[in-house]
Amino acid sequence: MASQGITVLGSTGSIGESTLDVLARHPDRYHVVGLSAHSNMTRLAEQCLRHNARYAVISDKAKANELKSALDQLKCKSEILAGREALGAVASMDETDAVMAAIVGAAGLEPTLQAVQAGKRLLLANKESMVIAGELFRKAASEHSANIIPVDSEHNALFQVLPENFENGLENIGVERLILTASGGPFLNRERSSLLNITPDQACNHPNWDMGRKISVDSATLMNKGLEVIEARWLFNARPDQIDVIVHPQSIVHSMVSYLDGSVLAQLGMPDMRTPIAYALAWPERVEAGVKRLNLTEIHKLEFYPPDLESFPGLALAFQVLEAGDNAPVIFNAANEVAVEAFLQERIGFLQIPSIVSAALDVCETGKIDGLDEILEYDRLAREATGRLIHKNKGT
Ligand SMILES: NC(=O)c1ccc[n+]([C@@H]2O[C@H](COP(=O)([O-])OP(=O)(O)OC[C@H]3O[C@@H](n4cnc5c(N)ncnc54)[C@H](OP(=O)(O)O)[C@@H]3O)[C@@H](O)[C@H]2O)c1
């Protein structure tokens, strides 16, 4: 089997690092084409040297010189590509067979979509892209015969237990429901009133998963599960009423599919992102991922509860957004990104995140989406509106 060329967009992040860990275990099977970072030049240079990357990509052009110094210091010969267009260019070049989309937020949309338009196998971690442009991704994947393999552990689990022809409509293959599991985050079972003075560090202290700060806050608010509900709608051609969320604090059952004969198929494993990453890389085969094996006799119990929509209204909001359709998911995602950033900078409180997102959905104009330009414009408008709401809400 010829070695496959892999480009990792967002290689300096949590998913990026885990991806490189899996790749390094299979040097005969994979080689690294491009690695990209946004701010962490030192780490990018180290990764390029260690993984012998052909291209070191920096999304911010102004930082190209800094990256050059970091590479020179290590005597690393990776070629520098700089600027936002460079991300799409490396993702779609001939040498790249598969792209790990691991940039956080809507910033990952354009290069991720370009990878699909170039017919690459897309390993999708960057859920925000699918949330805001699901229809475009579906169309591009079908037109360019690109495979999209979900990396999010829940969607990866669903992908593993669904039959291959899920594209034709879940009801046609006997599926009744997709059941996404949620750990419940660090504040599971907490009263809403006790969440008033939560700090960014408390919100980022996830009990089961070690992740980037944005997704950690999303997990604490359950906005992450809301984004995942919308992601599942597009990845699996599911109707909103076919998607359920269930809280499972141990994060061992990564998701389930319930069939009309009463069968429920689940995928289980330790909470380690290297399992879904390895599955996405090797699909339809499997490769070793360096993950601790699951021993249920050590875990003892697996619990399941309904989600608390009162303390965590973001999840209910996501279902409303899904029903509303059109540009609502774009507003939802953009407002959440801006609100999370404001929370991480301690400009707003934890409980203000969902209320600001809800207010943004109220004030932003609704509209249809015909293509990428509209998405980018609605995203921009929603960010501006959310910024104004945060300014107005200061101190409330
Ligand atoms: N972490 C997980 O376990 C997990 C699980 C499921 C899904 N996901 C999804 O995977 C994606 C990545 O999550 P993460 O936890 O790995 O995030 P992370 O640790 O914050 O890493 C984000 C990566 O994106 C780069 N980046 C940030 N802003 C950028 C911009 N404006 N333009 C280009 N690149 C930018 C960062 O570069 P610098 O570091 O150089 O700034 C870094 O490489 C998210 O969409 C998340 O929802 C993550």
PDB file of C-alpha atoms in Angstrom, residues 99-331:
ATOM      1  CA  VAL A  99      -6.943  16.378   5.499  1.00  0.00           C
ATOM      2  CA  MET A 100      -7.459  16.492   9.235  1.00  0.00           C
ATOM      3  CA  ALA A 101      -9.645  19.583   9.760  1.00  0.00           C
ATOM      4  CA  ALA A 102      -8.701  20.585  13.311  1.00  0.00           C
ATOM      5  CA  ILE A 103      -8.815  24.372  13.262  1.00  0.00           C
ATOM      6  CA  VAL A 104     -11.194  25.647  15.920  1.00  0.00           C
ATOM      7  CA  GLY A 105     -14.284  27.636  14.934  1.00  0.00           C
ATOM      8  CA  ALA A 106     -15.591  29.156  11.708  1.00  0.00           C
ATOM      9  CA  ALA A 107     -11.989  30.125  10.846  1.00  0.00           C
ATOM     10  CA  GLY A 108     -11.656  26.556   9.578  1.00  0.00           C
ATOM     11  CA  LEU A 109     -14.546  26.735   7.135  1.00  0.00           C
ATOM     12  CA  GLU A 110     -12.881  27.789   3.887  1.00  0.00           C
ATOM     13  CA  PRO A 111      -9.872  25.418   3.856  1.00  0.00           C
ATOM     14  CA  THR A 112     -12.051  22.557   5.100  1.00  0.00           C
ATOM     15  CA  LEU A 113     -14.540  23.101   2.301  1.00  0.00           C
ATOM     16  CA  GLN A 114     -11.724  23.448  -0.231  1.00  0.00           C
ATOM     17  CA  ALA A 115     -10.384  20.047   0.816  1.00  0.00           C
ATOM     18  CA  VAL A 116     -13.759  18.484   0.001  1.00  0.00           C
ATOM     19  CA  GLN A 117     -14.016  20.407  -3.271  1.00  0.00           C
ATOM     20  CA  ALA A 118     -10.619  18.951  -4.200  1.00  0.00           C
ATOM     21  CA  GLY A 119     -12.011  15.442  -3.578  1.00  0.00           C
ATOM     22  CA  LYS A 120      -9.806  14.753  -0.550  1.00  0.00           C
ATOM     23  CA  ARG A 121     -10.783  12.458   2.265  1.00  0.00           C
ATOM     24  CA  LEU A 122     -11.848  14.824   5.025  1.00  0.00           C
ATOM     25  CA  LEU A 123     -11.327  13.864   8.667  1.00  0.00           C
ATOM     26  CA  LEU A 124     -13.677  16.346  10.273  1.00  0.00           C
ATOM     27  CA  ALA A 125     -12.994  17.578  13.797  1.00  0.00           C
ATOM     28  CA  ASN A 126     -13.864  21.215  13.068  1.00  0.00           C
ATOM     29  CA  LYS A 127     -17.596  20.784  13.801  1.00  0.00           C
ATOM     30  CA  GLU A 128     -18.328  24.507  13.483  1.00  0.00           C
ATOM     31  CA  SER A 129     -17.739  24.258   9.695  1.00  0.00           C
ATOM     32  CA  MET A 130     -20.376  21.563   9.351  1.00  0.00           C
ATOM     33  CA  VAL A 131     -22.786  23.473  11.600  1.00  0.00           C
ATOM     34  CA  ILE A 132     -22.685  26.631   9.502  1.00  0.00           C
ATOM     35  CA  ALA A 133     -22.287  25.130   6.037  1.00  0.00           C
ATOM     36  CA  GLY A 134     -23.738  21.625   6.269  1.00  0.00           C
ATOM     37  CA  GLU A 135     -25.610  21.816   3.006  1.00  0.00           C
ATOM     38  CA  LEU A 136     -22.557  23.073   1.100  1.00  0.00           C
ATOM     39  CA  PHE A 137     -20.467  20.237   2.497  1.00  0.00           C
ATOM     40  CA  ARG A 138     -23.032  17.606   1.498  1.00  0.00           C
ATOM     41  CA  LYS A 139     -23.252  19.018  -2.014  1.00  0.00           C
ATOM     42  CA  ALA A 140     -19.477  19.344  -2.419  1.00  0.00           C
ATOM     43  CA  ALA A 141     -18.848  15.827  -1.096  1.00  0.00           C
ATOM     44  CA  SER A 142     -21.310  14.348  -3.559  1.00  0.00           C
ATOM     45  CA  GLU A 143     -20.069  16.423  -6.544  1.00  0.00           C
ATOM     46  CA  HIS A 144     -16.388  15.713  -5.878  1.00  0.00           C
ATOM     47  CA  SER A 145     -16.705  12.139  -4.549  1.00  0.00           C
ATOM     48  CA  ALA A 146     -15.057  13.125  -1.291  1.00  0.00           C
ATOM     49  CA  ASN A 147     -15.480  11.046   1.860  1.00  0.00           C
ATOM     50  CA  ILE A 148     -16.195  12.952   5.057  1.00  0.00           C
ATOM     51  CA  ILE A 149     -15.284  10.889   8.121  1.00  0.00           C
ATOM     52  CA  PRO A 150     -16.354  12.443  11.419  1.00  0.00           C
ATOM     53  CA  VAL A 151     -13.734  12.733  14.148  1.00  0.00           C
ATOM     54  CA  ASP A 152     -15.944  14.111  16.911  1.00  0.00           C
ATOM     55  CA  SER A 153     -16.171  11.051  19.163  1.00  0.00           C
ATOM     56  CA  GLU A 154     -19.989  10.948  19.127  1.00  0.00           C
ATOM     57  CA  HIS A 155     -20.300  11.231  15.345  1.00  0.00           C
ATOM     58  CA  ASN A 156     -17.425   8.873  14.808  1.00  0.00           C
ATOM     59  CA  ALA A 157     -19.293   6.377  17.008  1.00  0.00           C
ATOM     60  CA  LEU A 158     -22.478   6.829  14.956  1.00  0.00           C
ATOM     61  CA  PHE A 159     -20.485   6.431  11.740  1.00  0.00           C
ATOM     62  CA  GLN A 160     -19.101   3.148  13.112  1.00  0.00           C
ATOM     63  CA  VAL A 161     -22.503   1.658  13.984  1.00  0.00           C
ATOM     64  CA  LEU A 162     -24.613   2.905  11.071  1.00  0.00           C
ATOM     65  CA  PRO A 163     -24.851   0.888   7.861  1.00  0.00           C
ATOM     66  CA  GLU A 164     -22.975   2.417   4.903  1.00  0.00           C
ATOM     67  CA  ASN A 165     -26.083   3.611   3.040  1.00  0.00           C
ATOM     68  CA  PHE A 166     -27.305   6.035   5.745  1.00  0.00           C
ATOM     69  CA  GLU A 167     -27.173   8.794   3.132  1.00  0.00           C
ATOM     70  CA  ASN A 168     -30.504   7.598   1.663  1.00  0.00           C
ATOM     71  CA  GLY A 169     -32.498   8.587   4.733  1.00  0.00           C
ATOM     72  CA  LEU A 170     -32.361   7.004   8.169  1.00  0.00           C
ATOM     73  CA  GLU A 171     -35.960   5.750   8.042  1.00  0.00           C
ATOM     74  CA  ASN A 172     -35.110   3.731   4.916  1.00  0.00           C
ATOM     75  CA  ILE A 173     -32.497   1.696   6.784  1.00  0.00           C
ATOM     76  CA  GLY A 174     -34.581   0.976   9.871  1.00  0.00           C
ATOM     77  CA  VAL A 175     -33.020   3.659  12.077  1.00  0.00           C
ATOM     78  CA  GLU A 176     -35.379   5.328  14.531  1.00  0.00           C
ATOM     79  CA  ARG A 177     -33.022   7.567  16.465  1.00  0.00           C
ATOM     80  CA  LEU A 178     -29.447   8.745  16.769  1.00  0.00           C
ATOM     81  CA  ILE A 179     -28.574   9.020  20.458  1.00  0.00           C
ATOM     82  CA  LEU A 180     -25.700  11.399  21.153  1.00  0.00           C
ATOM     83  CA  THR A 181     -24.121  10.965  24.566  1.00  0.00           C
ATOM     84  CA  ALA A 182     -22.935  13.976  26.572  1.00  0.00           C
ATOM     85  CA  SER A 183     -20.608  13.815  29.565  1.00  0.00           C
ATOM     86  CA  GLY A 184     -22.478  16.733  31.111  1.00  0.00           C
ATOM     87  CA  GLY A 185     -19.196  18.647  31.489  1.00  0.00           C
ATOM     88  CA  PRO A 186     -17.657  19.887  34.748  1.00  0.00           C
ATOM     89  CA  PHE A 187     -20.919  21.300  36.136  1.00  0.00           C
ATOM     90  CA  LEU A 188     -23.166  18.266  35.846  1.00  0.00           C
ATOM     91  CA  ASN A 189     -25.913  18.263  38.503  1.00  0.00           C
ATOM     92  CA  ARG A 190     -25.141  21.841  39.522  1.00  0.00           C
ATOM     93  CA  GLU A 191     -28.047  24.257  40.150  1.00  0.00           C
ATOM     94  CA  ARG A 192     -28.168  27.175  37.722  1.00  0.00           C
ATOM     95  CA  SER A 193     -27.769  29.638  40.610  1.00  0.00           C
ATOM     96  CA  SER A 194     -24.424  28.044  41.578  1.00  0.00           C
ATOM     97  CA  LEU A 195     -22.956  28.774  38.145  1.00  0.00           C
ATOM     98  CA  LEU A 196     -22.978  32.549  38.470  1.00  0.00           C
ATOM     99  CA  ASN A 197     -19.312  33.075  39.334  1.00  0.00           C
ATOM    100  CA  ILE A 198     -17.695  30.273  37.360  1.00  0.00           C
ATOM    101  CA  THR A 199     -14.176  31.208  36.160  1.00  0.00           C
ATOM    102  CA  PRO A 200     -12.679  30.288  32.760  1.00  0.00           C
ATOM    103  CA  ASP A 201     -10.275  27.833  34.422  1.00  0.00           C
ATOM    104  CA  GLN A 202     -13.148  26.065  36.199  1.00  0.00           C
ATOM    105  CA  ALA A 203     -15.115  25.868  32.945  1.00  0.00           C
ATOM    106  CA  CYS A 204     -12.101  24.447  31.092  1.00  0.00           C
ATOM    107  CA  ASN A 205     -11.483  21.753  33.692  1.00  0.00           C
ATOM    108  CA  HIS A 206     -13.329  18.920  31.937  1.00  0.00           C
ATOM    109  CA  PRO A 207     -13.627  15.702  33.981  1.00  0.00           C
ATOM    110  CA  ASN A 208     -12.988  13.239  31.111  1.00  0.00           C
ATOM    111  CA  TRP A 209     -11.448  14.988  28.097  1.00  0.00           C
ATOM    112  CA  ASP A 210      -8.355  17.161  27.667  1.00  0.00           C
ATOM    113  CA  MET A 211      -9.338  19.663  24.955  1.00  0.00           C
ATOM    114  CA  GLY A 212      -8.764  23.197  23.653  1.00  0.00           C
ATOM    115  CA  ARG A 213     -10.295  26.043  25.678  1.00  0.00           C
ATOM    116  CA  LYS A 214     -13.127  26.927  23.307  1.00  0.00           C
ATOM    117  CA  ILE A 215     -14.573  23.404  23.107  1.00  0.00           C
ATOM    118  CA  SER A 216     -14.038  22.974  26.859  1.00  0.00           C
ATOM    119  CA  VAL A 217     -16.254  25.993  27.568  1.00  0.00           C
ATOM    120  CA  ASP A 218     -18.765  24.699  24.991  1.00  0.00           C
ATOM    121  CA  SER A 219     -18.854  21.388  26.866  1.00  0.00           C
ATOM    122  CA  ALA A 220     -19.473  23.179  30.156  1.00  0.00           C
ATOM    123  CA  THR A 221     -22.419  25.155  28.722  1.00  0.00           C
ATOM    124  CA  LEU A 222     -23.684  22.134  26.681  1.00  0.00           C
ATOM    125  CA  MET A 223     -23.432  24.416  23.628  1.00  0.00           C
ATOM    126  CA  ASN A 224     -21.009  21.779  22.357  1.00  0.00           C
ATOM    127  CA  LYS A 225     -23.797  19.196  22.393  1.00  0.00           C
ATOM    128  CA  GLY A 226     -26.028  21.710  20.617  1.00  0.00           C
ATOM    129  CA  LEU A 227     -23.407  22.161  17.899  1.00  0.00           C
ATOM    130  CA  GLU A 228     -23.120  18.383  17.680  1.00  0.00           C
ATOM    131  CA  VAL A 229     -26.871  17.966  17.205  1.00  0.00           C
ATOM    132  CA  ILE A 230     -26.685  20.285  14.196  1.00  0.00           C
ATOM    133  CA  GLU A 231     -23.520  18.547  12.977  1.00  0.00           C
ATOM    134  CA  ALA A 232     -25.322  15.171  13.177  1.00  0.00           C
ATOM    135  CA  ARG A 233     -28.239  16.545  11.173  1.00  0.00           C
ATOM    136  CA  TRP A 234     -25.911  17.233   8.225  1.00  0.00           C
ATOM    137  CA  LEU A 235     -23.480  14.347   8.550  1.00  0.00           C
ATOM    138  CA  PHE A 236     -26.184  11.692   8.720  1.00  0.00           C
ATOM    139  CA  ASN A 237     -29.020  13.332   6.789  1.00  0.00           C
ATOM    140  CA  ALA A 238     -31.106  13.186   9.985  1.00  0.00           C
ATOM    141  CA  ARG A 239     -34.271  15.102  10.834  1.00  0.00           C
ATOM    142  CA  PRO A 240     -34.212  17.013  14.152  1.00  0.00           C
ATOM    143  CA  ASP A 241     -36.808  14.632  15.623  1.00  0.00           C
ATOM    144  CA  GLN A 242     -34.465  11.695  14.893  1.00  0.00           C
ATOM    145  CA  ILE A 243     -31.733  13.064  17.190  1.00  0.00           C
ATOM    146  CA  ASP A 244     -31.674  12.575  20.973  1.00  0.00           C
ATOM    147  CA  VAL A 245     -29.166  13.644  23.615  1.00  0.00           C
ATOM    148  CA  ILE A 246     -28.548  11.646  26.758  1.00  0.00           C
ATOM    149  CA  VAL A 247     -26.143  12.483  29.600  1.00  0.00           C
ATOM    150  CA  HIS A 248     -23.565   9.787  30.294  1.00  0.00           C
ATOM    151  CA  PRO A 249     -20.991  11.056  32.827  1.00  0.00           C
ATOM    152  CA  GLN A 250     -18.411   8.279  32.260  1.00  0.00           C
ATOM    153  CA  SER A 251     -17.887   9.073  28.512  1.00  0.00           C
ATOM    154  CA  ILE A 252     -17.437   5.381  27.697  1.00  0.00           C
ATOM    155  CA  VAL A 253     -20.442   4.913  25.403  1.00  0.00           C
ATOM    156  CA  HIS A 254     -19.662   7.469  22.701  1.00  0.00           C
ATOM    157  CA  SER A 255     -23.095   7.334  21.034  1.00  0.00           C
ATOM    158  CA  MET A 256     -25.810   4.888  19.967  1.00  0.00           C
ATOM    159  CA  VAL A 257     -28.188   4.122  17.130  1.00  0.00           C
ATOM    160  CA  SER A 258     -31.645   2.819  17.915  1.00  0.00           C
ATOM    161  CA  TYR A 259     -33.314   0.638  15.234  1.00  0.00           C
ATOM    162  CA  LEU A 260     -37.007  -0.071  14.692  1.00  0.00           C
ATOM    163  CA  ASP A 261     -36.694  -3.735  15.695  1.00  0.00           C
ATOM    164  CA  GLY A 262     -35.710  -2.599  19.197  1.00  0.00           C
ATOM    165  CA  SER A 263     -31.948  -3.087  18.727  1.00  0.00           C
ATOM    166  CA  VAL A 264     -29.607  -0.392  19.996  1.00  0.00           C
ATOM    167  CA  LEU A 265     -26.025  -0.416  18.682  1.00  0.00           C
ATOM    168  CA  ALA A 266     -23.386   1.504  20.599  1.00  0.00           C
ATOM    169  CA  GLN A 267     -19.672   2.183  20.228  1.00  0.00           C
ATOM    170  CA  LEU A 268     -17.633   2.065  23.437  1.00  0.00           C
ATOM    171  CA  GLY A 269     -14.066   2.967  24.294  1.00  0.00           C
ATOM    172  CA  MET A 270     -11.899   4.957  26.671  1.00  0.00           C
ATOM    173  CA  PRO A 271     -12.292   8.747  26.352  1.00  0.00           C
ATOM    174  CA  ASP A 272      -9.222   9.285  24.161  1.00  0.00           C
ATOM    175  CA  MET A 273      -9.537  11.153  20.852  1.00  0.00           C
ATOM    176  CA  ARG A 274      -6.826   8.980  19.295  1.00  0.00           C
ATOM    177  CA  THR A 275      -9.443   6.233  18.784  1.00  0.00           C
ATOM    178  CA  PRO A 276     -11.756   8.248  16.496  1.00  0.00           C
ATOM    179  CA  ILE A 277      -8.719   9.870  14.849  1.00  0.00           C
ATOM    180  CA  ALA A 278      -7.169   6.484  14.060  1.00  0.00           C
ATOM    181  CA  TYR A 279     -10.513   5.178  12.797  1.00  0.00           C
ATOM    182  CA  ALA A 280     -10.947   8.190  10.499  1.00  0.00           C
ATOM    183  CA  LEU A 281      -7.386   7.895   9.197  1.00  0.00           C
ATOM    184  CA  ALA A 282      -7.521   4.173   8.458  1.00  0.00           C
ATOM    185  CA  TRP A 283     -11.198   3.719   7.491  1.00  0.00           C
ATOM    186  CA  PRO A 284     -12.381   1.214   6.340  1.00  0.00           C
ATOM    187  CA  GLU A 285      -9.420  -0.526   7.967  1.00  0.00           C
ATOM    188  CA  ARG A 286      -8.219  -0.147  11.561  1.00  0.00           C
ATOM    189  CA  VAL A 287      -4.842   0.764  13.017  1.00  0.00           C
ATOM    190  CA  GLU A 288      -3.326   0.781  16.498  1.00  0.00           C
ATOM    191  CA  ALA A 289      -3.876   4.130  18.237  1.00  0.00           C
ATOM    192  CA  GLY A 290      -1.885   3.878  21.477  1.00  0.00           C
ATOM    193  CA  VAL A 291      -5.084   3.964  23.523  1.00  0.00           C
ATOM    194  CA  LYS A 292      -5.624   2.242  26.883  1.00  0.00           C
ATOM    195  CA  ARG A 293      -7.995  -0.699  26.408  1.00  0.00           C
ATOM    196  CA  LEU A 294     -11.462  -0.518  27.900  1.00  0.00           C
ATOM    197  CA  ASN A 295     -12.005  -2.843  30.851  1.00  0.00           C
ATOM    198  CA  LEU A 296     -15.631  -2.633  31.959  1.00  0.00           C
ATOM    199  CA  THR A 297     -14.903  -4.519  35.159  1.00  0.00           C
ATOM    200  CA  GLU A 298     -12.689  -1.571  36.177  1.00  0.00           C
ATOM    201  CA  ILE A 299     -15.324   1.007  35.187  1.00  0.00           C
ATOM    202  CA  HIS A 300     -18.085  -0.850  37.127  1.00  0.00           C
ATOM    203  CA  LYS A 301     -21.012   1.342  36.187  1.00  0.00           C
ATOM    204  CA  LEU A 302     -22.325   3.271  33.235  1.00  0.00           C
ATOM    205  CA  GLU A 303     -24.976   5.901  34.028  1.00  0.00           C
ATOM    206  CA  PHE A 304     -27.465   7.668  31.773  1.00  0.00           C
ATOM    207  CA  TYR A 305     -29.674  10.702  32.534  1.00  0.00           C
ATOM    208  CA  PRO A 306     -31.810  13.179  30.621  1.00  0.00           C
ATOM    209  CA  PRO A 307     -30.044  16.535  30.035  1.00  0.00           C
ATOM    210  CA  ASP A 308     -30.885  19.466  32.348  1.00  0.00           C
ATOM    211  CA  LEU A 309     -32.167  22.055  29.881  1.00  0.00           C
ATOM    212  CA  GLU A 310     -32.914  24.595  32.595  1.00  0.00           C
ATOM    213  CA  SER A 311     -29.357  24.973  33.861  1.00  0.00           C
ATOM    214  CA  PHE A 312     -27.957  24.486  30.349  1.00  0.00           C
ATOM    215  CA  PRO A 313     -30.366  26.205  27.914  1.00  0.00           C
ATOM    216  CA  GLY A 314     -27.857  26.124  25.034  1.00  0.00           C
ATOM    217  CA  LEU A 315     -28.906  22.624  24.045  1.00  0.00           C
ATOM    218  CA  ALA A 316     -32.605  23.517  23.741  1.00  0.00           C
ATOM    219  CA  LEU A 317     -31.567  26.563  21.735  1.00  0.00           C
ATOM    220  CA  ALA A 318     -29.710  24.355  19.252  1.00  0.00           C
ATOM    221  CA  PHE A 319     -32.851  22.306  18.553  1.00  0.00           C
ATOM    222  CA  GLN A 320     -34.778  25.553  17.922  1.00  0.00           C
ATOM    223  CA  VAL A 321     -32.012  26.692  15.575  1.00  0.00           C
ATOM    224  CA  LEU A 322     -32.180  23.426  13.692  1.00  0.00           C
ATOM    225  CA  GLU A 323     -35.937  23.792  13.252  1.00  0.00           C
ATOM    226  CA  ALA A 324     -35.525  27.416  12.123  1.00  0.00           C
ATOM    227  CA  GLY A 325     -32.952  26.456   9.463  1.00  0.00           C
ATOM    228  CA  ASP A 326     -31.672  29.005   6.905  1.00  0.00           C
ATOM    229  CA  ASN A 327     -28.988  31.204   8.493  1.00  0.00           C
ATOM    230  CA  ALA A 328     -29.937  30.447  12.127  1.00  0.00           C
ATOM    231  CA  PRO A 329     -27.046  27.962  12.659  1.00  0.00           C
ATOM    232  CA  VAL A 330     -24.592  30.585  11.336  1.00  0.00           C
ATOM    233  CA  ILE A 331     -25.851  33.141  13.869  1.00  0.00           C
TER     234      ILE A 331
END
